[in-house]
Amino acid sequence: MKLLLVGASGLVGSHVLQRALADERISEVVAPVRRALAEHPKLFAPLVDFDQLPADAPWWQADAVICTLGTTMKLAGSREAFRRVDHDYPLAVAKPARQHGTPTYVLNSATRADAASRFFYNRVKGELERDLAACGFSSLTLVRPGLISGPRQAFRLGERVAEGILKTLGPLLPRSWRINPADNIAQALLEAAIAAQPGVHVVRSDMLV
Ligand SMILES: NC(=O)c1ccc[n+]([C@@H]2O[C@H](COP(=O)([O-])OP(=O)(O)OC[C@H]3O[C@@H](n4cnc5c(N)ncnc54)[C@H](OP(=O)(O)O)[C@@H]3O)[C@@H](O)[C@H]2O)c1
């Protein structure tokens, strides 16, 4: 199958990419990025500007999309800029993919995604889930991790502190509060893309421990 992966340079996305390139069930990975990726015979990674995605590129037609795009409020610098990356870009990928016949979309969302939330981050994630559900994919999977662990190039103080606390408390915590390793999330994303079960499905954080 042919996989369209957005966010391939990120923590979870790079795990998805490694797994997909090694997986015999995947014949081709298209990974639009803003910075070049290492070459691989199964990989086509066009350089794109997510504000001006090419509407008619042939690579929109795939068997499934996996989206691991996202930023932080600190990196984005404003609520508007955060929303653009965490809501608008994933939708800007969904729409042409759907128009070109791609039937399946798998989203790396977040555990408290809720379009009615008082909290901006959770609300943006929930609005994205809601708006993706309206796109008409025959299979939509929302993978909702809690705190993600894995080797990150950029230092994120808040996440490091939370990771330290959650790791110390470890087994005392309910499964839904525990840290989710990036590779577990990547595996769940990839398996959902390959299985492409009809309907809307949620993978909770306690299933990613
Ligand atoms: N951190 C957590 O604990 C946590 C918990 C729950 C859910 N999540 C969500 O999980 C998802 C994946 O997280 P992650 O930690 O793997 O993210 P990450 O490492 O920060 O990777 C984010 C990806 O989005 C791309 N991106 C960011 N800003 C962009 C922009 N302006 N234009 C184009 N591409 C852009 C990055 O590309 P570049 O490499 O070019 O920057 C990268 O490929 C995100 O949606 C995040 O909100 C995170």
CSV table of C-alpha atoms and ligand atoms in Angstrom, one decimal:
chain,number,residue,atom,x,y,z
A,1,MET,CA,0.0,0.0,0.0
A,2,LYS,CA,0.9,3.6,-0.5
A,3,LEU,CA,1.2,5.8,2.6
A,4,LEU,CA,1.0,9.6,2.8
A,5,LEU,CA,2.7,10.7,6.0
A,6,VAL,CA,2.8,14.3,7.2
A,7,GLY,CA,5.0,15.2,10.2
A,8,ALA,CA,7.7,12.7,9.2
A,9,SER,CA,10.5,14.8,10.6
A,10,GLY,CA,9.0,14.9,14.1
A,11,LEU,CA,9.4,12.6,17.1
A,12,VAL,CA,6.4,10.4,16.4
A,13,GLY,CA,6.5,10.9,12.7
A,14,SER,CA,10.1,9.7,12.4
A,15,HIS,CA,9.1,6.5,14.2
A,16,VAL,CA,6.2,6.0,11.8
A,17,LEU,CA,8.6,6.6,8.9
A,18,GLN,CA,11.1,4.1,10.1
A,19,ARG,CA,8.4,1.5,10.7
A,20,ALA,CA,6.8,2.1,7.3
A,21,LEU,CA,10.0,1.9,5.4
A,22,ALA,CA,10.8,-1.4,7.1
A,23,ASP,CA,7.3,-2.8,6.6
A,24,GLU,CA,6.7,-5.2,3.6
A,25,ARG,CA,3.0,-4.2,3.6
A,26,ILE,CA,4.0,-0.6,2.6
A,27,SER,CA,5.3,-0.3,-0.9
A,28,GLU,CA,5.7,3.5,-1.0
A,29,VAL,CA,5.8,6.4,1.4
A,30,VAL,CA,5.1,10.0,0.3
A,31,ALA,CA,6.2,12.4,3.0
A,32,PRO,CA,5.7,16.1,2.2
A,33,VAL,CA,8.1,18.1,4.4
A,34,ARG,CA,9.6,21.5,4.8
A,35,ARG,CA,13.2,20.2,5.3
A,36,ALA,CA,14.8,17.4,3.3
A,37,LEU,CA,14.7,13.9,4.7
A,38,ALA,CA,17.4,11.2,4.3
A,39,GLU,CA,16.8,9.3,1.0
A,40,HIS,CA,15.4,5.8,0.8
A,41,PRO,CA,14.2,3.8,-2.2
A,42,LYS,CA,10.7,3.6,-0.9
A,43,LEU,CA,10.5,7.2,0.1
A,44,PHE,CA,9.4,10.3,-1.9
A,45,ALA,CA,9.7,13.4,0.3
A,46,PRO,CA,8.7,16.5,-1.7
A,47,LEU,CA,9.6,19.9,-0.2
A,48,VAL,CA,6.4,21.9,0.4
A,49,ASP,CA,5.0,25.0,2.0
A,50,PHE,CA,2.1,23.9,4.1
A,51,ASP,CA,0.5,27.3,3.6
A,52,GLN,CA,0.5,26.7,-0.2
A,53,LEU,CA,0.1,23.0,-0.7
A,54,PRO,CA,-0.1,22.0,-4.4
A,55,ALA,CA,-3.8,21.2,-5.0
A,56,ASP,CA,-3.2,18.7,-7.9
A,57,ALA,CA,-0.1,16.8,-7.0
A,58,PRO,CA,-0.5,13.2,-8.0
A,59,TRP,CA,0.8,12.0,-4.6
A,60,TRP,CA,-2.4,13.1,-2.9
A,61,GLN,CA,-3.8,9.8,-4.1
A,62,ALA,CA,-2.8,7.2,-1.5
A,63,ASP,CA,-4.3,4.3,0.5
A,64,ALA,CA,-4.0,6.2,3.8
A,65,VAL,CA,-2.8,9.4,5.4
A,66,ILE,CA,-1.0,9.5,8.7
A,67,CYS,CA,-0.8,12.9,10.3
A,68,THR,CA,1.7,13.6,13.1
A,69,LEU,CA,2.0,17.4,12.5
A,70,GLY,CA,2.0,19.7,15.5
A,71,THR,CA,3.8,22.5,17.3
A,72,THR,CA,3.9,24.0,20.8
A,73,MET,CA,2.6,27.4,21.9
A,74,LYS,CA,6.2,28.4,22.6
A,75,LEU,CA,7.4,27.5,19.2
A,76,ALA,CA,4.4,28.9,17.4
A,77,GLY,CA,4.5,32.2,19.2
A,78,SER,CA,0.7,32.9,19.2
A,79,ARG,CA,-2.6,31.0,19.4
A,80,GLU,CA,-3.3,31.8,15.7
A,81,ALA,CA,0.0,30.3,14.7
A,82,PHE,CA,-0.5,27.2,16.9
A,83,ARG,CA,-3.9,26.6,15.4
A,84,ARG,CA,-2.6,26.9,11.9
A,85,VAL,CA,-0.2,24.0,12.4
A,86,ASP,CA,-2.3,21.9,14.7
A,87,HIS,CA,-5.6,22.3,13.0
A,88,ASP,CA,-5.4,24.0,9.6
A,89,TYR,CA,-2.5,22.1,8.2
A,90,PRO,CA,-3.9,18.6,9.0
A,91,LEU,CA,-7.1,19.7,7.4
A,92,ALA,CA,-5.3,21.2,4.4
A,93,VAL,CA,-3.8,17.7,3.9
A,94,ALA,CA,-7.1,15.9,4.5
A,95,LYS,CA,-9.1,17.7,1.9
A,96,PRO,CA,-7.0,17.1,-1.3
A,97,ALA,CA,-6.2,13.6,-0.1
A,98,ARG,CA,-10.0,12.9,0.1
A,99,GLN,CA,-10.7,14.6,-3.2
A,100,HIS,CA,-8.1,12.4,-4.8
A,101,GLY,CA,-9.7,9.3,-3.5
A,102,THR,CA,-7.6,8.5,-0.4
A,103,PRO,CA,-10.0,6.6,1.8
A,104,THR,CA,-8.3,6.5,5.2
A,105,TYR,CA,-6.9,9.1,7.6
A,106,VAL,CA,-5.1,8.4,10.9
A,107,LEU,CA,-4.5,11.3,13.2
A,108,ASN,CA,-2.0,11.6,16.1
A,109,SER,CA,-4.4,13.6,18.3
A,110,ALA,CA,-4.2,14.1,22.1
A,111,THR,CA,-5.8,12.5,25.1
A,112,ARG,CA,-8.1,15.4,26.1
A,113,ALA,CA,-9.1,16.5,22.6
A,114,ASP,CA,-12.5,18.1,23.0
A,115,ALA,CA,-14.1,20.7,20.8
A,116,ALA,CA,-16.0,22.1,23.8
A,117,SER,CA,-13.0,22.3,26.1
A,118,ARG,CA,-12.3,25.5,28.1
A,119,PHE,CA,-8.6,24.8,27.4
A,120,PHE,CA,-7.3,26.1,24.1
A,121,TYR,CA,-5.0,23.2,23.3
A,122,ASN,CA,-7.6,20.5,23.9
A,123,ARG,CA,-10.2,22.6,22.0
A,124,VAL,CA,-8.0,22.9,18.9
A,125,LYS,CA,-7.3,19.1,18.9
A,126,GLY,CA,-11.1,18.4,19.4
A,127,GLU,CA,-12.0,20.8,16.6
A,128,LEU,CA,-9.6,19.1,14.3
A,129,GLU,CA,-11.1,15.7,15.1
A,130,ARG,CA,-14.6,17.1,14.5
A,131,ASP,CA,-13.6,18.7,11.2
A,132,LEU,CA,-11.8,15.6,10.0
A,133,ALA,CA,-14.9,13.5,10.8
A,134,ALA,CA,-16.8,15.8,8.3
A,135,CYS,CA,-14.4,15.1,5.5
A,136,GLY,CA,-16.0,11.8,4.5
A,137,PHE,CA,-13.1,9.3,5.0
A,138,SER,CA,-14.4,5.8,5.0
A,139,SER,CA,-11.9,5.0,7.9
A,140,LEU,CA,-10.8,7.7,10.4
A,141,THR,CA,-8.7,6.7,13.4
A,142,LEU,CA,-8.0,9.2,16.2
A,143,VAL,CA,-4.9,8.1,18.3
A,144,ARG,CA,-5.0,10.0,21.5
A,145,PRO,CA,-1.7,9.8,23.5
A,146,GLY,CA,-1.0,11.4,26.8
A,147,LEU,CA,2.5,12.6,27.4
A,148,ILE,CA,4.8,11.4,24.7
A,149,SER,CA,8.3,10.1,25.5
A,150,GLY,CA,11.3,9.7,23.2
A,151,PRO,CA,14.6,11.4,22.2
A,152,ARG,CA,13.8,14.9,21.2
A,153,GLN,CA,16.3,17.4,19.6
A,154,ALA,CA,14.7,20.4,21.2
A,155,PHE,CA,14.6,20.7,25.0
A,156,ARG,CA,11.0,21.1,26.3
A,157,LEU,CA,11.2,21.9,30.1
A,158,GLY,CA,7.5,21.4,30.9
A,159,GLU,CA,7.4,18.0,29.2
A,160,ARG,CA,10.7,16.9,30.9
A,161,VAL,CA,9.4,17.8,34.3
A,162,ALA,CA,6.1,16.0,33.7
A,163,GLU,CA,8.0,13.0,32.3
A,164,GLY,CA,10.2,12.9,35.4
A,165,ILE,CA,7.2,12.9,37.7
A,166,LEU,CA,5.2,10.4,35.7
A,167,LYS,CA,8.2,8.0,35.4
A,168,THR,CA,8.8,8.2,39.2
A,169,LEU,CA,5.2,7.4,40.0
A,170,GLY,CA,5.1,4.9,37.2
A,171,PRO,CA,3.1,1.8,38.1
A,172,LEU,CA,1.2,3.6,40.8
A,173,LEU,CA,-0.6,5.6,38.2
A,174,PRO,CA,-3.7,4.5,36.3
A,175,ARG,CA,-2.7,3.3,32.8
A,176,SER,CA,-4.4,6.3,31.2
A,177,TRP,CA,-2.0,8.7,33.0
A,178,ARG,CA,1.2,6.9,32.1
A,179,ILE,CA,3.8,8.0,29.5
A,180,ASN,CA,3.3,6.9,25.9
A,181,PRO,CA,6.5,6.0,24.1
A,182,ALA,CA,6.7,7.6,20.6
A,183,ASP,CA,7.2,4.2,19.0
A,184,ASN,CA,4.1,2.7,20.6
A,185,ILE,CA,2.1,5.6,19.1
A,186,ALA,CA,3.8,5.1,15.7
A,187,GLN,CA,2.9,1.4,15.8
A,188,ALA,CA,-0.8,2.2,16.6
A,189,LEU,CA,-0.9,4.8,13.8
A,190,LEU,CA,0.6,2.5,11.2
A,191,GLU,CA,-1.6,-0.5,12.1
A,192,ALA,CA,-4.7,1.7,11.9
A,193,ALA,CA,-3.7,2.9,8.5
A,194,ILE,CA,-3.1,-0.6,7.2
A,195,ALA,CA,-6.2,-2.1,8.8
A,196,ALA,CA,-8.4,0.8,7.6
A,197,GLN,CA,-11.4,-0.4,9.6
A,198,PRO,CA,-14.6,1.4,8.3
A,199,GLY,CA,-16.0,4.1,10.6
A,200,VAL,CA,-14.4,6.3,13.2
A,201,HIS,CA,-12.2,4.8,15.8
A,202,VAL,CA,-10.4,6.1,18.9
A,203,VAL,CA,-7.1,4.7,20.3
A,204,ARG,CA,-6.9,5.8,24.0
A,205,SER,CA,-3.7,6.6,25.8
A,206,ASP,CA,-4.1,3.5,28.1
A,207,MET,CA,-3.8,1.4,24.9
A,208,LEU,CA,-0.4,3.0,24.1
A,209,VAL,CA,1.5,2.3,27.4
B,1,LIG,N1,4.4,16.2,23.3
B,1,LIG,C1,3.5,15.5,23.8
B,1,LIG,O1,3.7,15.0,24.9
B,1,LIG,C2,2.2,15.3,23.1
B,1,LIG,C3,1.1,14.7,23.8
B,1,LIG,C4,-0.1,14.4,23.1
B,1,LIG,C5,-0.2,14.7,21.8
B,1,LIG,N2,0.8,15.4,21.2
B,1,LIG,C6,0.6,15.7,19.7
B,1,LIG,O2,1.3,14.6,19.0
B,1,LIG,C7,1.6,15.1,17.7
B,1,LIG,C8,3.0,14.6,17.4
B,1,LIG,O3,3.9,15.1,18.4
B,1,LIG,P1,5.5,15.1,18.2
B,1,LIG,O4,6.0,15.2,19.6
B,1,LIG,O5,5.9,13.9,17.4
B,1,LIG,O6,5.7,16.5,17.4
B,1,LIG,P2,7.1,17.1,16.9
B,1,LIG,O7,8.3,16.2,17.3
B,1,LIG,O8,7.1,18.5,17.4
B,1,LIG,O9,6.9,17.0,15.3
B,1,LIG,C9,6.0,17.9,14.7
B,1,LIG,C10,6.0,17.8,13.2
B,1,LIG,O10,5.2,18.8,12.7
B,1,LIG,C11,6.0,19.6,11.8
B,1,LIG,N3,5.7,21.0,11.9
B,1,LIG,C12,5.7,21.8,13.0
B,1,LIG,N4,5.5,23.1,12.6
B,1,LIG,C13,5.4,23.1,11.3
B,1,LIG,C14,5.1,24.1,10.3
B,1,LIG,N5,5.0,25.4,10.7
B,1,LIG,N6,5.1,23.8,9.0
B,1,LIG,C15,5.3,22.5,8.6
B,1,LIG,N7,5.5,21.5,9.5
B,1,LIG,C16,5.5,21.8,10.8
B,1,LIG,C17,7.4,19.3,12.2
B,1,LIG,O11,8.2,19.6,11.1
B,1,LIG,P3,9.7,20.3,11.2
B,1,LIG,O12,10.6,19.1,11.6
B,1,LIG,O13,10.0,20.8,9.9
B,1,LIG,O14,9.6,21.3,12.3
B,1,LIG,C18,7.4,17.9,12.6
B,1,LIG,O15,7.4,17.1,11.5
B,1,LIG,C19,1.4,16.6,17.7
B,1,LIG,O16,0.2,16.9,17.1
B,1,LIG,C20,1.3,16.9,19.2
B,1,LIG,O17,0.5,18.1,19.5
B,1,LIG,C21,2.0,15.6,21.8
